[in-house]
Coordinates of C-alpha atoms in Angstrom, one line a residue:
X1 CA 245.9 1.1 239.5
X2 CA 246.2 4.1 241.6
X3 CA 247.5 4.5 245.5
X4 CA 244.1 3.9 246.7
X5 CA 243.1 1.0 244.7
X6 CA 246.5 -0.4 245.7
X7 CA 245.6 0.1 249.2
X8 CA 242.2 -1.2 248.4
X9 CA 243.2 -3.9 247.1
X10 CA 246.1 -4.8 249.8
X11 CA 243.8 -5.0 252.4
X12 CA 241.3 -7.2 250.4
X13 CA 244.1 -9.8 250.3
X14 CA 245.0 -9.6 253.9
X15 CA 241.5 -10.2 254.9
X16 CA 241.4 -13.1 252.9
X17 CA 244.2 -14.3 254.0
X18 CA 243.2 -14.1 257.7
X19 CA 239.7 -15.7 257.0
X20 CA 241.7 -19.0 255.1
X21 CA 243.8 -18.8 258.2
X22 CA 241.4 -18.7 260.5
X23 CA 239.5 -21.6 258.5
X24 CA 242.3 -24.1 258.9
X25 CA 242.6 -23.2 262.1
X26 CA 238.8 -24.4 262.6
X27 CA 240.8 -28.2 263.3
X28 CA 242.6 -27.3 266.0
X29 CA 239.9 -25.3 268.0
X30 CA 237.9 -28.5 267.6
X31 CA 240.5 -30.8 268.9
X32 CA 241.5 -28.4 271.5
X33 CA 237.4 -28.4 272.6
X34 CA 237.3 -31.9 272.9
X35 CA 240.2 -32.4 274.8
X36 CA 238.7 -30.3 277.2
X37 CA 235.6 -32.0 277.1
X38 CA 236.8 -34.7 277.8
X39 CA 239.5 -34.7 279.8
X40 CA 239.1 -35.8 283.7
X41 CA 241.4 -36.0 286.7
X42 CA 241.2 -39.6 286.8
X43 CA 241.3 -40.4 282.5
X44 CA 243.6 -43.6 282.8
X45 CA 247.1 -43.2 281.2
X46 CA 246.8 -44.6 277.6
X47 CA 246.8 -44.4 273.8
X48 CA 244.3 -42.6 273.5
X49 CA 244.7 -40.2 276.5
X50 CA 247.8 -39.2 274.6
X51 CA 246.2 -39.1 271.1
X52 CA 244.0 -36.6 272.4
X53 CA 246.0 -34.4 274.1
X54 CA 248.5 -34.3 271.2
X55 CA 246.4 -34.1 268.4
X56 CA 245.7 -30.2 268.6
X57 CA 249.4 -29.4 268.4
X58 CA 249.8 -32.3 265.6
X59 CA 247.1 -30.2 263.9
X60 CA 249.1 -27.0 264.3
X61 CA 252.1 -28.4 262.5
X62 CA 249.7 -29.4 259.6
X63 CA 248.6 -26.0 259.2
X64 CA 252.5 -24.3 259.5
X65 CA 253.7 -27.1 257.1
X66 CA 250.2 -26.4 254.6
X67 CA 251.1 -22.4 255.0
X68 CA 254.6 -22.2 254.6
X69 CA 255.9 -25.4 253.3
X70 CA 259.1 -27.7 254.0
X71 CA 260.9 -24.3 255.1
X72 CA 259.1 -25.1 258.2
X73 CA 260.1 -28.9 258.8
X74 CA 263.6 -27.7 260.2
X75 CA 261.3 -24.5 262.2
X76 CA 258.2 -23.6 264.1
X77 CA 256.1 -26.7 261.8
X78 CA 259.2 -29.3 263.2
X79 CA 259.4 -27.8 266.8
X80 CA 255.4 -28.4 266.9
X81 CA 256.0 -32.0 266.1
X82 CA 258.3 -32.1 268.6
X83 CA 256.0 -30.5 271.1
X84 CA 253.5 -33.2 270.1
X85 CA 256.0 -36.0 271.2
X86 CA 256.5 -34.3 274.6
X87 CA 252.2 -34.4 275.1
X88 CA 252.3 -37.9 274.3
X89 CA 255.3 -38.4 277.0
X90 CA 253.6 -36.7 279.8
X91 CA 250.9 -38.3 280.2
X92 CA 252.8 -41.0 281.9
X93 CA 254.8 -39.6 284.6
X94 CA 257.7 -42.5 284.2
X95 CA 258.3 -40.6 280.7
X96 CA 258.3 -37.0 282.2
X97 CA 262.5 -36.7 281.4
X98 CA 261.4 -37.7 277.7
X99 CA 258.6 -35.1 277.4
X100 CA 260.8 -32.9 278.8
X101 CA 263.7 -33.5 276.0
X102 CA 261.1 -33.5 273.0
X103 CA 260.3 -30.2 274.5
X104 CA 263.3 -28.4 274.9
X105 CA 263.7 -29.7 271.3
X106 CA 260.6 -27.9 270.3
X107 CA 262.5 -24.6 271.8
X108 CA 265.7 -25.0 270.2
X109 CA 263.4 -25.4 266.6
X110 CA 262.0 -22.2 268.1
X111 CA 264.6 -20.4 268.4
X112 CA 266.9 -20.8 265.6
X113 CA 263.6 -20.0 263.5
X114 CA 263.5 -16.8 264.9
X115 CA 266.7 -15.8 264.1
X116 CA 266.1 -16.5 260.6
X117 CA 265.6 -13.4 258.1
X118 CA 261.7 -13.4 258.0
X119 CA 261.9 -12.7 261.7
X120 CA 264.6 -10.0 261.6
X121 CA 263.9 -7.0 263.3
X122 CA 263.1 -3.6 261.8
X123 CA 264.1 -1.7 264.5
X124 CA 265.8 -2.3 267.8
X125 CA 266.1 -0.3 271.1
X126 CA 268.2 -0.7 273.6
X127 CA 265.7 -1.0 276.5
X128 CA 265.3 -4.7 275.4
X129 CA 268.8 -5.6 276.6
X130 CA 267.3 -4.7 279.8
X131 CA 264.4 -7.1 279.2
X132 CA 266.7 -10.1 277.7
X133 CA 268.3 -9.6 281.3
X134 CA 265.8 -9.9 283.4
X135 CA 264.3 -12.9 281.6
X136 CA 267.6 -14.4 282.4
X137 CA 267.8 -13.5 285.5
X138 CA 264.2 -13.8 286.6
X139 CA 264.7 -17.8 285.0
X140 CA 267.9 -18.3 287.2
X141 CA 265.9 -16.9 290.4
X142 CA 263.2 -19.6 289.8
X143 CA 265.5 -22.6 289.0
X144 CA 267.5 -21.7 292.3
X145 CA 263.5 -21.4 293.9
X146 CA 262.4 -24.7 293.0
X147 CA 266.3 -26.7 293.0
X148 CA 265.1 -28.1 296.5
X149 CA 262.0 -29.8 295.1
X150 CA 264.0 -31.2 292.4
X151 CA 266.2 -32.8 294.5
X152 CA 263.2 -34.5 296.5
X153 CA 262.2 -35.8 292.5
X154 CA 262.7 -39.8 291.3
X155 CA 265.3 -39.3 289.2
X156 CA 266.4 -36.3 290.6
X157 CA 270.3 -37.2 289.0
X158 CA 268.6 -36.4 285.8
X159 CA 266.1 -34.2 286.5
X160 CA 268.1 -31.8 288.4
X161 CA 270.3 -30.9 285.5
X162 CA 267.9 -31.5 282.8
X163 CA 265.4 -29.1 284.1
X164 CA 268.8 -26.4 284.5
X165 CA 269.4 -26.9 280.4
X166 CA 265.3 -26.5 279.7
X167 CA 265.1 -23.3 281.6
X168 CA 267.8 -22.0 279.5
X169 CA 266.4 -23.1 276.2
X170 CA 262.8 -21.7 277.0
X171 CA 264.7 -18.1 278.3
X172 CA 266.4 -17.8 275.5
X173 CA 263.5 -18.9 273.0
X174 CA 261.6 -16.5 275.3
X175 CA 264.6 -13.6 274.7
X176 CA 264.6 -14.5 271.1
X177 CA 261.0 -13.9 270.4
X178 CA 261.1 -10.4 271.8
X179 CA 263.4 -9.5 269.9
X180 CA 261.4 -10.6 266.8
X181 CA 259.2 -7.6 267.5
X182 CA 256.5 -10.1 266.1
X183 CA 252.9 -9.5 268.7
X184 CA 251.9 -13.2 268.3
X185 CA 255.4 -14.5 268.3
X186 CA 256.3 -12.3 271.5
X187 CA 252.8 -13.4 273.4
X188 CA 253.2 -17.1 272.6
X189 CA 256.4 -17.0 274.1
X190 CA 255.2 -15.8 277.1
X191 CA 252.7 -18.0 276.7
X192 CA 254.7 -21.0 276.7
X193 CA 256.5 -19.5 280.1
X194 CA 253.7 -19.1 281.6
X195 CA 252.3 -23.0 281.5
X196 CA 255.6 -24.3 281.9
X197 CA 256.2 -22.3 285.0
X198 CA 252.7 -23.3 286.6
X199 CA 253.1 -27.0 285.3
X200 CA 256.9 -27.4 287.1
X201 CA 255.3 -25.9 290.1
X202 CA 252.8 -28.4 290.6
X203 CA 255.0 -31.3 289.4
X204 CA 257.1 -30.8 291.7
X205 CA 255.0 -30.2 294.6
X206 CA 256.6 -26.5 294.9
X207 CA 253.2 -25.2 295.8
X208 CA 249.9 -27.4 297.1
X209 CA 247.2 -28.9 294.8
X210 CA 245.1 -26.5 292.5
X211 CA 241.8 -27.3 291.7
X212 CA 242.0 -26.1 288.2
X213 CA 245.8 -26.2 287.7
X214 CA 245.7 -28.6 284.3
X215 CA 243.1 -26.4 283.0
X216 CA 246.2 -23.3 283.3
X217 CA 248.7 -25.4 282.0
X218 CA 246.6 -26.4 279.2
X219 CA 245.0 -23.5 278.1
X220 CA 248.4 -20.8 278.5
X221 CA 250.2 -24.0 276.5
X222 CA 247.5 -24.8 273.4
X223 CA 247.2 -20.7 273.5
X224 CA 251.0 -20.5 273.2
X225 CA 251.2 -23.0 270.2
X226 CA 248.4 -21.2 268.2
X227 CA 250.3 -17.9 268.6
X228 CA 253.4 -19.0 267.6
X229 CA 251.7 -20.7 264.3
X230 CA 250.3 -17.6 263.4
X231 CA 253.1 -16.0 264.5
X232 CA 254.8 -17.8 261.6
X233 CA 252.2 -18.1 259.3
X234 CA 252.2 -14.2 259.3
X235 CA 256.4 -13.8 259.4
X236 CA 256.4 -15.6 256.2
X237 CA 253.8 -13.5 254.4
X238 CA 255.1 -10.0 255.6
X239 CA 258.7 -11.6 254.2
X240 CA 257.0 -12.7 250.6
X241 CA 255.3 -9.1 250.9
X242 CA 259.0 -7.4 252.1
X243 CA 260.4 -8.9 248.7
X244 CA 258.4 -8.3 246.4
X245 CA 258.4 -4.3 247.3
X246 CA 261.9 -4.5 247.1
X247 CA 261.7 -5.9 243.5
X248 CA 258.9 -3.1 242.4

């Protein structure tokens, strides 16, 4: 088989593998469709409510775990369980710490998954030190912003600290996907930010009612989950495809 046969062939494989992702994907875009449909502002606080919400990210895990096996129990596939347990939490605001823990959980998975080889880095540059900086940073400036409001919160003994530790763990998941070089991995993250940041603003009553301010939360956080599982889907297979070129 010649170079362009090879090259043929390579990208052959790659687009089936992106169709037999995108297939057992077709689960979650369903659940994620009816939990849209269905949701409403005043959906009372139940079983079901939470079985809803939860069940695209539980279907997420099913797909890292089918993809890339029990190396992903301890990673993304065990943070997205994780994330699960915190969708099921929120839905009743007297469980908010809880969803809170299962979440920062879900980061700390996160994180130490992409540390891990298939995620290391071809290159690196030094402007990103810049950037890991002024995720920092810009995290600190909005935890000192919103520290009033979180003294106002029930709880506010726990809150107050616990939301202090869960900024740190989402910067520094946030720092570590950069880093990854990874596009999904990098854009989930941000992602993730992103709903968390609008989410803690209306919880909190930092800013005034939005009309459609679940609807931002939901979509930036089921949009971060996806990108992360393909994020990791994909690390694996460019690792598999790393090795066996160093073996030819």
């Amino acid at each position: 088989m010649d170079i362009l046969e090879t090259a043929a062939y390579d990208r052959r494989q790659k687009r089936n593998v992106s169709c037999a992702l995108l297939f057992s994907l077709l689960p979650f875009f369903l659940s994620t469709a009816v939990y849209f449909y269905l949701w409403t502002p005043d959906w009372p606080e139940s079983i079901v409510s939470a079985g809803v919400k939860s069940a695209p990210t539980l279907l997420l895990a099913a797909v890292v775990l089918s993809w890339n096996g029990g190396q992903s129990v301890l990673g993304v596939g065990g943070g997205l369980v994780f994330s699960a347990v915190g969708d099921c939490c929120l839905v009743w605001p007297e469980l908010f710490v809880h969803g809170m823990g299962a979440f920062a959980v879900a980061h700390l998975m996160y994180s130490i998954t992409f540390l891990s080889s298939r995620y290391a880095p071809k290159s690196s540059s030094s402007w990103k030190r810049v950037v890991y900086l002024i995720i920092f940073l810009a995290a600190g400036a909005f935890y000192f912003y919103i520290y009033p409001f979180l003294q106002k919160a029930p709880d506010s003994d726990l809150i107050v600290p616990g939301v202090g530790v869960y900024t740190a763990l989402i910067s520094l998941m946030g720092v570590l996907a950069l880093r990854t070089n990874h596009v999904p991995t990098v854009l989930g993250s941000l992602s993730f930010i992103v709903s968390d940041v609008a989410l803690a603003l209306q919880i909190f009553k930092v800013t005034p009612h939005l009309k459609h301010g679940n609807n931002i939360v939901m979509v930036t956080y089921y949009l971060a989950q996806l990108l992360i599982t393909v994020g990791d889907v994909k690390a694996v297979g460019n690792k598999d495809e790393f090795d066996k070129w160093k073996r030819s």
